[in-house]
Amino acid sequence: MIRPEPRVWSSRNPDGSIRWTWYTLADFLACRRRFKHGVIDDVVPLLRAPVLSTGSAFHYGQEAGFTAVKEYQAACDEPLLGACHVEAINAVDAYPYCGEESREVARRLAQFYWSPEGGAERDLSEWRILGIEKTLTGRIGGSRGVTWGATVDLLVEVGPPAHRQWHGIWTVNWKTASDLRQGTFGWARRDGQFLSEQLAARAAGIETRGMILAVVTKTKNPTYTRDYVEWPARLVDDFAVDVLYNVRVARNAMSRKGPWPQNYNSCSDRYGPCRYWDLCEDGEMARGCFGTRAEAAMAQSGDPIFTLDEDW
């Protein structure tokens, strides 16, 4: 099996233009100063929160496991759960951008998911894999619009007779949560990331029914829950209008001279204080704690850096 290479996300395309995604737009909506630091300057803290490292390592293991699944399906063979299990665990062990404690948690979650007690066997019986870490991108709003994109964890087709009710194409989003209250499916409906994926799929010419939210809990005895979340076309239409408006506002802000205003709201999110708090408060004194995303990954691991090359 060919294991996928770890990647480092960037807010910029190779040609230097902004990569318009939910993440870049969310930074602008949350705080103009955060947008300036994270998107225009494209810098991040050199050390990441352990919760993010755990999720990234788990995602990398899932990517490797489902890459093995796709190879079996392409060869018209029945996926061997044991072989895919081994690929996923080996990938978590090899993931370079996290500490050992985060890796151990991610390894336990991958062990559970690919075990007979986890969800892999049922998922493999119902899903045909169309894409893994699939980049979906396309133009919205015509010539005066914007190229919008998203990278989905999985793109799958669910078909009868396995799951007749949910027949169609779906994006899959993996989440790790401390408990199911963090992974509630009402949360999926209010998080712009998920609507962003459906809009990107539409822009790419792919008609999806919605998103499958797949949550593995980081408890002593992990659990796996998934939910099919359908998005009405009207909701995606409204989201597209909001995206076009806010991108236009962001572009206008970028054309102005002068300092960027600080946040109008609380300088925190569900992960804690804003990651640019020190940079805003201490300015150049804190500059040494920030760098490019590639430098941040290097600080986590000391290993070579791999970068995305898709141009949105």
XYZ file of C-alpha atoms in Angstrom:
312
model
C 0.000 0.000 0.000
C 1.145 3.568 -0.711
C 0.870 5.669 2.420
C -0.161 9.314 1.850
C 2.389 11.961 2.797
C 1.620 14.295 5.704
C 0.715 17.770 4.508
C 0.905 21.269 5.874
C -2.057 23.491 5.073
C -1.462 27.063 3.899
C -3.813 30.021 3.560
C -2.021 30.934 0.327
C -1.933 29.336 -3.118
C 1.452 28.664 -4.733
C 1.029 31.874 -6.750
C 0.614 33.896 -3.536
C -3.125 34.516 -3.868
C -5.427 33.849 -0.915
C -6.941 30.372 -0.692
C -10.588 31.227 0.012
C -12.028 28.574 2.307
C -14.192 28.540 5.396
C -11.052 28.759 7.542
C -9.745 31.940 5.926
C -13.169 33.561 5.897
C -13.896 32.516 9.495
C -10.709 34.270 10.625
C -11.912 37.483 8.956
C -15.376 37.224 10.508
C -13.949 36.486 13.956
C -11.319 39.228 14.034
C -9.712 41.470 11.429
C -6.380 41.256 13.243
C -6.524 37.452 13.241
C -7.144 37.540 9.481
C -4.124 39.789 9.056
C -1.834 37.490 11.046
C -3.152 34.114 9.898
C -4.085 34.784 6.267
C -2.227 37.803 4.957
C 0.996 37.149 6.933
C 0.285 33.372 6.952
C 1.882 32.749 10.363
C 0.804 30.505 13.242
C 2.133 29.668 16.731
C 5.130 27.360 16.486
C 3.606 24.936 19.029
C 0.049 23.664 18.609
C -2.460 22.617 21.219
C -2.329 18.849 21.966
C -6.036 18.456 21.079
C -5.284 19.586 17.518
C -2.256 17.282 17.243
C -4.349 14.302 18.382
C -7.035 15.010 15.791
C -4.459 15.480 13.033
C -2.726 12.195 13.840
C -6.065 10.353 13.911
C -7.071 11.910 10.574
C -3.769 10.796 9.047
C -4.381 7.237 10.245
C -7.883 7.288 8.765
C -6.496 8.604 5.496
C -3.997 5.737 5.305
C -6.589 3.123 6.273
C -9.108 4.287 3.684
C -6.392 4.603 1.039
C -5.914 0.859 1.523
C -9.697 0.369 1.304
C -9.867 2.286 -1.974
C -7.062 0.192 -3.471
C -8.953 -2.995 -2.590
C -12.193 -1.604 -4.030
C -10.428 -0.504 -7.236
C -9.187 -4.065 -7.657
C -12.767 -5.331 -7.111
C -11.605 -7.129 -3.994
C -13.306 -7.253 -0.633
C -11.379 -4.866 1.701
C -9.361 -6.801 4.262
C -10.187 -5.142 7.558
C -7.032 -6.431 9.215
C -4.738 -5.044 6.521
C -6.456 -1.645 6.564
C -6.233 -1.683 10.365
C -2.472 -2.192 10.190
C -2.070 0.639 7.653
C -4.008 3.049 9.883
C -2.025 2.201 13.027
C 1.322 2.358 11.230
C 0.398 5.779 9.825
C -0.470 7.143 13.281
C 2.849 5.820 14.588
C 4.677 7.489 11.692
C 2.823 10.814 11.851
C 5.581 13.347 12.498
C 3.735 16.424 13.753
C 2.612 15.524 17.276
C 3.999 14.575 20.664
C 3.967 11.071 22.082
C 1.024 11.693 24.410
C -1.162 12.944 21.548
C 0.021 10.062 19.368
C -0.938 7.515 22.014
C -4.493 8.893 22.197
C -4.806 8.915 18.391
C -3.458 5.353 18.249
C -6.058 4.171 20.779
C -8.861 5.766 18.761
C -7.621 4.230 15.494
C -7.277 0.820 17.188
C -10.889 1.077 18.313
C -12.344 2.266 14.996
C -10.684 -0.481 12.921
C -11.405 -3.235 15.460
C -14.463 -5.519 15.154
C -16.124 -3.451 17.920
C -15.575 -0.162 16.072
C -17.340 1.254 13.055
C -15.043 0.299 10.183
C -16.740 -2.963 9.223
C -20.172 -1.353 8.919
C -18.816 1.687 7.076
C -16.933 -0.443 4.558
C -20.056 -2.482 3.856
C -22.047 0.650 2.974
C -19.563 3.136 1.492
C -17.859 3.130 -1.891
C -14.832 5.414 -1.625
C -14.744 8.157 -4.283
C -12.065 10.372 -2.777
C -9.783 10.644 0.258
C -8.695 14.077 1.523
C -10.407 15.223 -1.652
C -9.964 18.842 -2.671
C -13.190 20.282 -4.083
C -12.962 23.675 -5.740
C -14.788 25.788 -8.276
C -16.059 29.233 -9.129
C -19.117 30.685 -7.403
C -20.786 33.969 -8.268
C -19.665 34.109 -11.894
C -16.842 36.314 -13.197
C -17.188 38.756 -10.290
C -17.278 35.952 -7.737
C -14.597 33.902 -6.075
C -12.924 30.506 -6.385
C -14.145 28.618 -3.319
C -12.665 25.402 -2.030
C -12.680 22.801 0.708
C -10.819 19.586 1.403
C -13.118 16.821 2.648
C -11.944 13.870 4.715
C -13.821 11.394 2.511
C -16.146 11.520 -0.473
C -18.303 8.393 -0.557
C -21.244 6.924 -2.397
C -23.863 5.160 -0.304
C -25.989 2.831 -2.325
C -28.625 0.111 -2.025
C -29.089 -2.455 -0.793
C -26.808 -1.559 2.114
C -28.481 1.718 2.994
C -31.356 2.478 0.647
C -32.595 5.438 2.716
C -29.345 7.366 2.258
C -28.533 6.489 -1.341
C -26.317 9.152 -2.945
C -22.979 10.949 -2.633
C -21.884 12.292 0.766
C -18.886 14.006 2.296
C -17.537 12.447 5.497
C -16.091 14.530 8.314
C -14.119 12.802 11.077
C -14.252 14.344 14.528
C -12.629 13.373 17.809
C -14.425 14.616 20.914
C -13.966 14.302 24.661
C -17.598 13.224 24.858
C -20.617 13.202 22.583
C -21.801 16.548 23.909
C -18.854 18.058 22.003
C -19.785 16.063 18.926
C -23.514 16.681 18.913
C -25.056 16.821 15.500
C -26.789 20.127 16.178
C -23.246 21.506 16.297
C -22.739 20.257 12.728
C -25.690 22.298 11.549
C -24.324 25.561 12.926
C -20.680 25.125 11.919
C -19.901 26.899 8.649
C -17.151 24.396 7.837
C -19.718 21.775 6.894
C -21.856 24.040 4.728
C -18.603 25.185 3.144
C -17.906 21.610 2.037
C -21.312 21.317 0.391
C -20.824 24.630 -1.420
C -17.368 23.534 -2.627
C -18.819 20.242 -3.888
C -21.494 22.141 -5.810
C -18.849 24.494 -7.261
C -16.872 21.429 -8.373
C -19.955 20.030 -10.134
C -20.641 17.257 -7.605
C -24.182 16.876 -6.291
C -23.943 15.749 -2.684
C -26.873 14.977 -0.403
C -25.052 16.251 2.654
C -22.426 15.257 5.176
C -21.819 12.201 7.328
C -20.516 13.392 10.695
C -18.416 10.573 12.163
C -17.413 11.102 15.800
C -15.003 8.990 17.872
C -14.911 9.874 21.570
C -11.579 10.219 23.371
C -12.900 8.451 26.468
C -11.294 5.521 28.273
C -13.642 3.254 26.341
C -14.082 5.014 22.971
C -17.398 5.059 21.147
C -18.180 5.685 17.492
C -21.288 7.493 16.300
C -22.196 8.758 12.845
C -25.081 10.809 11.570
C -26.284 11.666 8.071
C -26.850 15.435 7.946
C -28.756 16.604 4.867
C -28.437 20.169 3.651
C -31.409 21.708 1.792
C -30.377 23.461 -1.438
C -31.868 26.695 -0.089
C -29.460 26.618 2.869
C -26.449 26.193 0.575
C -27.782 29.020 -1.647
C -28.021 31.357 1.353
C -24.538 30.367 2.485
C -23.140 31.159 -0.994
C -24.673 34.661 -0.818
C -23.054 35.205 2.600
C -19.686 33.968 1.311
C -19.703 36.308 -1.695
C -20.653 39.291 0.453
C -18.024 38.639 3.133
C -15.249 37.939 0.624
C -16.058 41.287 -1.003
C -15.842 43.006 2.401
C -12.527 41.250 3.128
C -11.074 42.321 -0.220
C -12.110 45.914 0.432
C -10.452 45.772 3.861
C -7.239 44.470 2.286
C -7.139 47.400 -0.112
C -7.165 49.970 2.701
C -4.017 51.349 4.312
C -3.407 51.650 8.026
C -3.456 49.275 11.025
C -5.895 46.401 11.177
C -8.495 46.758 13.967
C -8.515 44.288 16.823
C -11.367 41.966 17.688
C -14.729 43.471 18.567
C -15.709 40.344 20.518
C -14.087 37.961 22.994
C -10.536 36.942 22.050
C -11.262 33.242 22.503
C -12.996 30.288 20.888
C -13.928 26.739 21.912
C -10.238 25.786 22.036
C -9.311 28.622 24.427
C -7.684 32.048 24.002
C -7.011 33.264 20.461
C -3.804 31.800 19.100
C -2.628 35.311 18.185
C -3.225 36.808 21.634
C 0.487 37.153 22.450
C 1.233 38.622 19.032
C -1.487 41.258 19.445
C -0.534 42.106 23.032
C 3.272 42.001 22.848
C 3.887 42.713 19.168
C 7.480 42.151 18.086
C 8.420 40.716 21.491
C 6.280 37.647 20.687
C 7.316 37.401 17.026
C 9.822 34.619 17.751
C 6.996 32.324 18.920
C 5.318 32.465 15.489
C 6.277 31.264 12.053
C 4.964 29.765 8.848
C 2.862 26.608 9.036
C 5.808 24.626 7.696
C 8.041 26.028 10.459
C 5.370 25.199 13.036
C 5.231 21.592 11.821
C 9.027 21.447 12.002
C 8.902 22.732 15.586
C 6.474 19.919 16.429
C 8.598 17.189 14.943
C 11.961 18.184 13.514
C 11.051 16.134 10.436
C 10.905 17.198 6.766
C 7.908 19.269 5.734
C 5.383 18.371 3.055
C 3.090 21.038 1.591
C -0.084 21.141 -0.441
C 0.347 22.105 -4.078
C -3.277 22.485 -5.149
C -3.950 25.938 -6.562
C -7.426 27.257 -5.673
